[in-house]
Amino acid sequence: MREQFVIEGNHRLQGEVTVSGNKNAALKMLPACLLTDEPIILTNMPDIADVRVTYDLMRSLGADIEMLSDHRVRVHARDVTTSTLPPSLCLQTRASVVFAGPVLARTGALEMPPPGGDVIGRRRLDTHILALRKLGAEIDFDGTFHMRAPTLHGADILLDEASVTATENALMAAVRAKGTTRLRNVASEPHVQDLCNMLNGMGAQIEGIGTNCLVIQGVERLHGGKFRVGADYLEVVSFIGAAVVTDSEIRIREADPHYLDMAALVFRRLGVEWQAEGNDILVPRGQSLVIERDLGNQIPEIKAQPWPAFPSDLMSIALTVATQSAGTVLFHEWMYNSRFYFTDKLTQMGARIILCDPHRAVVHGPTVLRGVPDISSPDIRAGMSLIIAALCARGTTAIRNIGQIDRGYERVEEKLHALGANIRREPVLVTA
């Protein structure tokens, strides 16, 4: 059944919210469970669509998945009964690609189609292939990936880009490879760090966690354990955005604020500030929402870069907040050529945005947004950005294709409603 979010805007939020576990960490920590035949318990697991698809992928390989509670799961891959991933499941999530490393390490073979996921532009897989081949895998592609690696061996690998998923694939293969692997130009996002810490907790030997160079000493066997998925910093910043555009004060519990230093720098340029109080974040009312110009009174540029710089996944959120800030700012998203295609929906709501090309957008604010009766969510982060816009708009907005939002945000309408938002999920009525 198709559903939509119906949001009546211009309501102030108040109260506390606890964000879910990091989607991008959970989607990699689950395949990592395939590296051992002992049980693993994962806590703070987000209950979202992409995670449920990943459970099904794990089951398809023979792993036993037991839900201990809404956010605790026991995974036991005592036997991996096949090395073929079902195309129908792989096409539902981009994260299916990170099964390559652990399945090769466990079984020595893999057959899988290219992954699905968000349509935000070309997302190359060449870096994955480069790294896995250096570790000893033989890989052919005829519309399906055919991989063989009876023996994986350590190698010195320089990734041609700091790809998160390529880093994770190479990492999960290398922990079971013979010898030492040196991975250079790796991604170091919080979810990569979560995965590294989990693997070390299972008995792996990884050094350099949080840097752009990882040294991995391969081990013959990994063991089980219990590991926590960190807070989803993308969801944290999404709720910060929702608070500031509605001139609200909220507290975000268990937010892991130590991962938000760069986000704080960038949002300060949009006139937004928050305070870290222990492991919580307090977002106060009365934000200045004035864009800070560069030296010489120049228009500032916000550019997505690899971690620890400002992440691509937050560009849509920051751009939407900028529509409510006084001044002009240029957003430059060089990674994905469709990330900004949702901006036409914001202009439909009244925002002043010039889409210069697929990678650059100029925002001039503030503008009073107005509700629209029918807009569609093209991807996870754009969908959340449209929710933020609708929360501060005058009138009512209906957002369709919310299955995209559900892939990355757990019961977001319930969390927002508890804060005082007028938001409801309802079926889309199809007329003949």
CSV table of N, CA, C and O in Angstrom, one decimal, residues 175 199-200 203-207 215-219 222:
chain,number,residue,atom,x,y,z
A,175,VAL,N,40.8,-8.8,7.1
A,175,VAL,CA,40.9,-9.3,8.4
A,175,VAL,C,41.1,-10.8,8.4
A,175,VAL,O,41.6,-11.4,9.4
A,199,LEU,N,35.1,-5.3,14.6
A,199,LEU,CA,36.0,-6.4,14.1
A,199,LEU,C,37.2,-6.6,15.1
A,199,LEU,O,37.5,-7.8,15.4
A,200,ASN,N,37.7,-5.6,15.7
A,200,ASN,CA,38.8,-5.8,16.7
A,200,ASN,C,38.2,-6.5,17.9
A,200,ASN,O,38.9,-7.3,18.5
A,203,GLY,N,38.3,-10.1,17.5
A,203,GLY,CA,39.6,-10.7,17.4
A,203,GLY,C,40.5,-10.2,16.3
A,203,GLY,O,41.6,-10.7,16.1
A,204,ALA,N,40.0,-9.3,15.5
A,204,ALA,CA,40.8,-8.8,14.4
A,204,ALA,C,41.9,-7.9,14.9
A,204,ALA,O,41.9,-7.5,16.1
A,205,GLN,N,42.9,-7.6,14.1
A,205,GLN,CA,44.0,-6.7,14.5
A,205,GLN,C,44.1,-5.6,13.5
A,205,GLN,O,44.8,-5.7,12.4
A,206,ILE,N,43.4,-4.5,13.8
A,206,ILE,CA,43.4,-3.3,12.9
A,206,ILE,C,43.9,-2.1,13.7
A,206,ILE,O,43.5,-1.8,14.8
A,207,GLU,N,44.9,-1.5,13.0
A,207,GLU,CA,45.5,-0.3,13.6
A,207,GLU,C,45.2,0.9,12.7
A,207,GLU,O,45.0,0.8,11.5
A,215,VAL,N,46.1,-0.5,9.0
A,215,VAL,CA,47.1,-1.6,8.9
A,215,VAL,C,46.4,-2.8,9.5
A,215,VAL,O,46.0,-2.7,10.7
A,216,ILE,N,46.2,-3.9,8.8
A,216,ILE,CA,45.4,-5.0,9.2
A,216,ILE,C,46.3,-6.3,9.2
A,216,ILE,O,46.9,-6.6,8.1
A,217,GLN,N,46.5,-6.9,10.3
A,217,GLN,CA,47.2,-8.2,10.4
A,217,GLN,C,46.1,-9.3,10.3
A,217,GLN,O,45.2,-9.4,11.2
A,218,GLY,N,46.1,-10.1,9.3
A,218,GLY,CA,45.1,-11.1,9.1
A,218,GLY,C,45.1,-12.1,10.2
A,218,GLY,O,46.2,-12.5,10.7
A,219,VAL,N,44.0,-12.7,10.5
A,219,VAL,CA,43.9,-13.7,11.5
A,219,VAL,C,43.1,-14.9,11.0
A,219,VAL,O,42.3,-14.8,10.0
A,222,LEU,N,37.9,-15.5,13.8
A,222,LEU,CA,37.2,-14.4,14.6
A,222,LEU,C,36.2,-15.1,15.4
A,222,LEU,O,35.6,-16.1,15.1
